[in-house]
Amino acid sequence: SCSQDKSFSLPCPIESPSSACSHSSELAAPLSCDVPLQVVSPKRSFGEILMQAWIAVASLLAFIRLFVSQILLHRLRRSSREAPLGWQESLSKTCPVSLRISRRVRVPMTRGLIRPVIMIPEAYEYYLEAECSFVLQHECQRLAQNDQRWLALVQVAFCLHWVNPLAWLAMRRLRLAQKKSCDEAVLNAKNPPF
């Protein structure tokens, strides 16, 4: 027999003779069967769980590597100051880029994809101009080779292949190869700074 119920249930496809003879007001109301509708959640396979974990870790790595580094760069820019005019002028001839001095960095570095900046540690202010010239040429070479853009592209691939231990090794080797390439280009330059 069918009854009127507001819970989840299937509509009664066939009217029983007793319901056909009931009042017309009951016929106007929707009929439902006593069979409750069960919501069955699909069982996930082990492969689906692994895929979801892989995507979650890849997304987290991408967020950390690409967005957090931009936030850190913004903080470094705010806490730094412009380099002396002599350095800026000598640098603007070879590579037009912002040159800043910061006490938060320990080694010279080039950061930024859209508006690159060269960060120099405060201690470098007291070095001889020739020594600093080598450092600046090295960082300018990084910009000329588009090292930051290549590194960003490789980091995206790394985030997708984070499970593979060779990806970790390849990322480290790429950074070392980029540094070595810049050093070689500076040392092989026709006009050394000394």
mmCIF file of C-alpha atoms in Angstrom:
data_model
loop_
_atom_site.group_PDB
_atom_site.id
_atom_site.type_symbol
_atom_site.label_atom_id
_atom_site.label_comp_id
_atom_site.label_asym_id
_atom_site.label_seq_id
_atom_site.Cartn_x
_atom_site.Cartn_y
_atom_site.Cartn_z
ATOM 1 C CA SER A 1 0.000 0.000 0.000
ATOM 2 C CA CYS A 2 1.110 3.493 -0.724
ATOM 3 C CA SER A 3 1.282 6.255 1.832
ATOM 4 C CA GLN A 4 1.952 9.947 1.765
ATOM 5 C CA ASP A 5 5.434 10.600 3.220
ATOM 6 C CA LYS A 6 7.856 13.526 2.939
ATOM 7 C CA SER A 7 11.008 11.357 3.258
ATOM 8 C CA PHE A 8 13.008 10.088 0.319
ATOM 9 C CA SER A 9 10.994 7.411 -1.411
ATOM 10 C CA LEU A 10 10.156 6.193 -4.865
ATOM 11 C CA PRO A 11 6.821 7.120 -6.430
ATOM 12 C CA CYS A 12 4.299 4.294 -6.477
ATOM 13 C CA PRO A 13 3.919 3.282 -10.139
ATOM 14 C CA ILE A 14 0.650 1.351 -9.750
ATOM 15 C CA GLU A 15 -2.327 2.451 -7.746
ATOM 16 C CA SER A 16 -3.912 -0.155 -5.548
ATOM 17 C CA PRO A 17 -7.735 -0.611 -5.762
ATOM 18 C CA SER A 18 -8.179 0.796 -2.266
ATOM 19 C CA SER A 19 -6.358 4.014 -3.167
ATOM 20 C CA ALA A 20 -8.413 4.404 -6.340
ATOM 21 C CA CYS A 21 -11.567 4.530 -4.254
ATOM 22 C CA SER A 22 -10.283 7.034 -1.735
ATOM 23 C CA HIS A 23 -11.114 10.722 -1.634
ATOM 24 C CA SER A 24 -10.160 12.911 -4.544
ATOM 25 C CA SER A 25 -8.043 15.151 -2.287
ATOM 26 C CA GLU A 26 -5.741 12.225 -1.539
ATOM 27 C CA LEU A 27 -5.404 11.484 -5.224
ATOM 28 C CA ALA A 28 -4.177 15.014 -5.858
ATOM 29 C CA ALA A 29 -1.313 14.536 -3.355
ATOM 30 C CA PRO A 30 1.813 12.742 -4.625
ATOM 31 C CA LEU A 31 1.932 9.080 -3.825
ATOM 32 C CA SER A 32 5.024 7.294 -2.645
ATOM 33 C CA CYS A 33 5.988 3.751 -1.793
ATOM 34 C CA ASP A 34 7.310 2.563 1.525
ATOM 35 C CA VAL A 35 10.653 1.638 -0.067
ATOM 36 C CA PRO A 36 13.215 4.212 1.167
ATOM 37 C CA LEU A 37 15.736 5.564 -1.299
ATOM 38 C CA GLN A 38 19.278 4.711 -0.242
ATOM 39 C CA VAL A 39 22.104 7.038 -1.223
ATOM 40 C CA VAL A 40 25.076 4.859 -2.021
ATOM 41 C CA SER A 41 28.447 6.561 -2.142
ATOM 42 C CA PRO A 42 30.674 5.118 -4.832
ATOM 43 C CA LYS A 43 33.617 3.185 -3.512
ATOM 44 C CA ARG A 44 36.911 4.677 -4.561
ATOM 45 C CA SER A 45 39.592 2.393 -5.794
ATOM 46 C CA PHE A 46 43.125 2.475 -4.452
ATOM 47 C CA GLY A 47 44.288 4.010 -7.745
ATOM 48 C CA GLU A 48 41.801 6.891 -7.443
ATOM 49 C CA ILE A 49 42.948 7.601 -3.895
ATOM 50 C CA LEU A 50 46.579 7.624 -5.044
ATOM 51 C CA MET A 51 45.730 9.950 -7.931
ATOM 52 C CA GLN A 52 43.948 12.374 -5.610
ATOM 53 C CA ALA A 53 46.916 12.352 -3.208
ATOM 54 C CA TRP A 54 49.321 12.920 -6.110
ATOM 55 C CA ILE A 55 47.274 15.886 -7.386
ATOM 56 C CA ALA A 56 47.048 17.356 -3.869
ATOM 57 C CA VAL A 57 50.812 17.193 -3.324
ATOM 58 C CA ALA A 58 51.532 18.525 -6.838
ATOM 59 C CA SER A 59 49.186 21.455 -6.231
ATOM 60 C CA LEU A 60 50.786 22.192 -2.873
ATOM 61 C CA LEU A 61 54.285 22.112 -4.370
ATOM 62 C CA ALA A 62 53.218 24.399 -7.210
ATOM 63 C CA PHE A 63 51.711 26.844 -4.728
ATOM 64 C CA ILE A 64 54.806 26.840 -2.543
ATOM 65 C CA ARG A 65 57.335 27.097 -5.369
ATOM 66 C CA LEU A 66 55.615 29.652 -7.558
ATOM 67 C CA PHE A 67 53.454 31.847 -5.364
ATOM 68 C CA VAL A 68 55.266 31.848 -2.046
ATOM 69 C CA SER A 69 58.520 32.724 -3.821
ATOM 70 C CA GLN A 70 56.793 35.786 -5.294
ATOM 71 C CA ILE A 71 55.628 36.829 -1.827
ATOM 72 C CA LEU A 72 59.160 36.432 -0.481
ATOM 73 C CA LEU A 73 60.525 38.476 -3.377
ATOM 74 C CA HIS A 74 58.056 41.247 -2.592
ATOM 75 C CA ARG A 75 59.212 41.271 1.036
ATOM 76 C CA LEU A 76 62.859 41.324 -0.038
ATOM 77 C CA ARG A 77 62.218 44.294 -2.313
ATOM 78 C CA ARG A 78 60.492 46.215 0.463
ATOM 79 C CA SER A 79 63.286 45.587 2.978
ATOM 80 C CA SER A 80 66.119 46.435 0.553
ATOM 81 C CA ARG A 81 67.541 49.693 -0.739
ATOM 82 C CA GLU A 82 68.886 50.785 -4.089
ATOM 83 C CA ALA A 83 72.527 50.139 -4.888
ATOM 84 C CA PRO A 84 74.982 53.036 -5.230
ATOM 85 C CA LEU A 85 74.642 55.083 -8.406
ATOM 86 C CA GLY A 86 78.005 53.954 -9.778
ATOM 87 C CA TRP A 87 76.864 50.337 -9.742
ATOM 88 C CA GLN A 88 73.496 51.218 -11.246
ATOM 89 C CA GLU A 89 75.113 53.152 -14.114
ATOM 90 C CA SER A 90 77.622 50.426 -14.957
ATOM 91 C CA LEU A 91 74.875 47.838 -14.847
ATOM 92 C CA SER A 92 72.373 49.787 -16.958
ATOM 93 C CA LYS A 93 74.754 49.646 -19.919
ATOM 94 C CA THR A 94 74.811 45.847 -20.039
ATOM 95 C CA CYS A 95 71.446 44.836 -18.580
ATOM 96 C CA PRO A 96 68.709 47.237 -17.568
ATOM 97 C CA VAL A 97 67.477 45.768 -14.305
ATOM 98 C CA SER A 98 66.850 46.922 -10.774
ATOM 99 C CA LEU A 99 69.860 46.473 -8.491
ATOM 100 C CA ARG A 100 69.165 46.381 -4.755
ATOM 101 C CA ILE A 101 71.173 45.801 -1.583
ATOM 102 C CA SER A 102 69.680 43.811 1.249
ATOM 103 C CA ARG A 103 70.836 42.547 4.602
ATOM 104 C CA ARG A 104 68.470 39.567 4.274
ATOM 105 C CA VAL A 105 70.378 37.845 1.460
ATOM 106 C CA ARG A 106 73.678 36.055 1.946
ATOM 107 C CA VAL A 107 74.692 35.594 -1.678
ATOM 108 C CA PRO A 108 73.934 37.613 -4.816
ATOM 109 C CA MET A 109 70.774 36.462 -6.552
ATOM 110 C CA THR A 110 68.475 37.264 -9.430
ATOM 111 C CA ARG A 111 64.765 36.953 -8.757
ATOM 112 C CA GLY A 112 61.534 37.765 -10.554
ATOM 113 C CA LEU A 113 60.005 36.731 -13.856
ATOM 114 C CA ILE A 114 58.259 39.904 -14.976
ATOM 115 C CA ARG A 115 60.350 42.608 -13.295
ATOM 116 C CA PRO A 116 63.652 40.909 -12.452
ATOM 117 C CA VAL A 117 65.796 42.305 -9.695
ATOM 118 C CA ILE A 118 69.371 41.576 -8.656
ATOM 119 C CA MET A 119 69.810 41.380 -4.888
ATOM 120 C CA ILE A 120 73.281 41.954 -3.448
ATOM 121 C CA PRO A 121 74.193 41.344 0.222
ATOM 122 C CA GLU A 122 75.153 44.398 2.275
ATOM 123 C CA ALA A 123 78.696 43.092 2.782
ATOM 124 C CA TYR A 124 79.369 43.485 -0.962
ATOM 125 C CA GLU A 125 79.324 47.266 -0.626
ATOM 126 C CA TYR A 126 82.810 47.074 0.870
ATOM 127 C CA TYR A 127 84.290 44.871 -1.855
ATOM 128 C CA LEU A 128 86.453 46.280 -4.584
ATOM 129 C CA GLU A 129 84.636 47.446 -7.680
ATOM 130 C CA ALA A 130 86.369 44.812 -9.857
ATOM 131 C CA GLU A 131 85.164 41.970 -7.610
ATOM 132 C CA CYS A 132 81.619 43.297 -7.632
ATOM 133 C CA SER A 133 81.803 43.688 -11.388
ATOM 134 C CA PHE A 134 82.273 39.912 -11.765
ATOM 135 C CA VAL A 135 79.271 39.281 -9.534
ATOM 136 C CA LEU A 136 77.072 41.687 -11.478
ATOM 137 C CA GLN A 137 78.179 40.226 -14.815
ATOM 138 C CA HIS A 138 77.292 36.752 -13.518
ATOM 139 C CA GLU A 139 73.798 37.901 -12.532
ATOM 140 C CA CYS A 140 73.323 39.755 -15.822
ATOM 141 C CA GLN A 141 74.300 36.588 -17.661
ATOM 142 C CA ARG A 142 71.535 34.770 -15.799
ATOM 143 C CA LEU A 143 69.070 37.297 -17.159
ATOM 144 C CA ALA A 144 70.515 37.067 -20.688
ATOM 145 C CA GLN A 145 70.104 33.265 -20.654
ATOM 146 C CA ASN A 146 66.530 33.552 -19.308
ATOM 147 C CA ASP A 147 67.481 31.289 -16.403
ATOM 148 C CA GLN A 148 64.539 32.439 -14.274
ATOM 149 C CA ARG A 149 61.973 31.618 -16.956
ATOM 150 C CA TRP A 150 63.509 28.217 -17.678
ATOM 151 C CA LEU A 151 63.638 27.468 -13.977
ATOM 152 C CA ALA A 152 59.956 28.390 -13.565
ATOM 153 C CA LEU A 153 59.016 26.076 -16.441
ATOM 154 C CA VAL A 154 61.074 23.239 -14.973
ATOM 155 C CA GLN A 155 59.489 23.823 -11.564
ATOM 156 C CA VAL A 156 56.039 23.289 -13.063
ATOM 157 C CA ALA A 157 57.230 19.996 -14.580
ATOM 158 C CA PHE A 158 58.853 19.118 -11.263
ATOM 159 C CA CYS A 159 55.557 19.668 -9.442
ATOM 160 C CA LEU A 160 53.891 17.189 -11.783
ATOM 161 C CA HIS A 161 56.663 14.602 -11.334
ATOM 162 C CA TRP A 162 57.367 15.104 -7.631
ATOM 163 C CA VAL A 163 57.079 11.357 -6.994
ATOM 164 C CA ASN A 164 60.033 10.586 -9.245
ATOM 165 C CA PRO A 165 63.355 10.844 -7.362
ATOM 166 C CA LEU A 166 65.083 11.660 -10.652
ATOM 167 C CA ALA A 167 63.015 14.855 -10.844
ATOM 168 C CA TRP A 168 64.551 16.023 -7.561
ATOM 169 C CA LEU A 169 68.033 15.246 -8.875
ATOM 170 C CA ALA A 170 67.332 16.923 -12.224
ATOM 171 C CA MET A 171 66.146 20.104 -10.506
ATOM 172 C CA ARG A 172 69.343 20.309 -8.457
ATOM 173 C CA ARG A 173 71.536 19.578 -11.501
ATOM 174 C CA LEU A 174 69.748 22.227 -13.560
ATOM 175 C CA ARG A 175 70.478 24.912 -10.979
ATOM 176 C CA LEU A 176 74.139 23.915 -10.783
ATOM 177 C CA ALA A 177 74.423 23.834 -14.592
ATOM 178 C CA GLN A 178 72.886 27.301 -14.851
ATOM 179 C CA LYS A 179 75.376 28.709 -12.340
ATOM 180 C CA LYS A 180 78.323 27.032 -14.041
ATOM 181 C CA SER A 181 77.224 28.289 -17.456
ATOM 182 C CA CYS A 182 77.033 31.872 -16.180
ATOM 183 C CA ASP A 183 80.461 31.602 -14.542
ATOM 184 C CA GLU A 184 81.991 30.280 -17.762
ATOM 185 C CA ALA A 185 80.399 33.048 -19.825
ATOM 186 C CA VAL A 186 81.790 35.732 -17.502
ATOM 187 C CA LEU A 187 85.277 34.217 -17.403
ATOM 188 C CA ASN A 188 85.354 33.776 -21.181
ATOM 189 C CA ALA A 189 84.204 37.344 -21.868
ATOM 190 C CA LYS A 190 86.415 39.314 -24.231
ATOM 191 C CA ASN A 191 86.686 42.320 -21.929
ATOM 192 C CA PRO A 192 87.290 41.118 -18.374
ATOM 193 C CA PRO A 193 86.750 43.821 -15.759
ATOM 194 C CA PHE A 194 90.389 43.886 -14.564
#
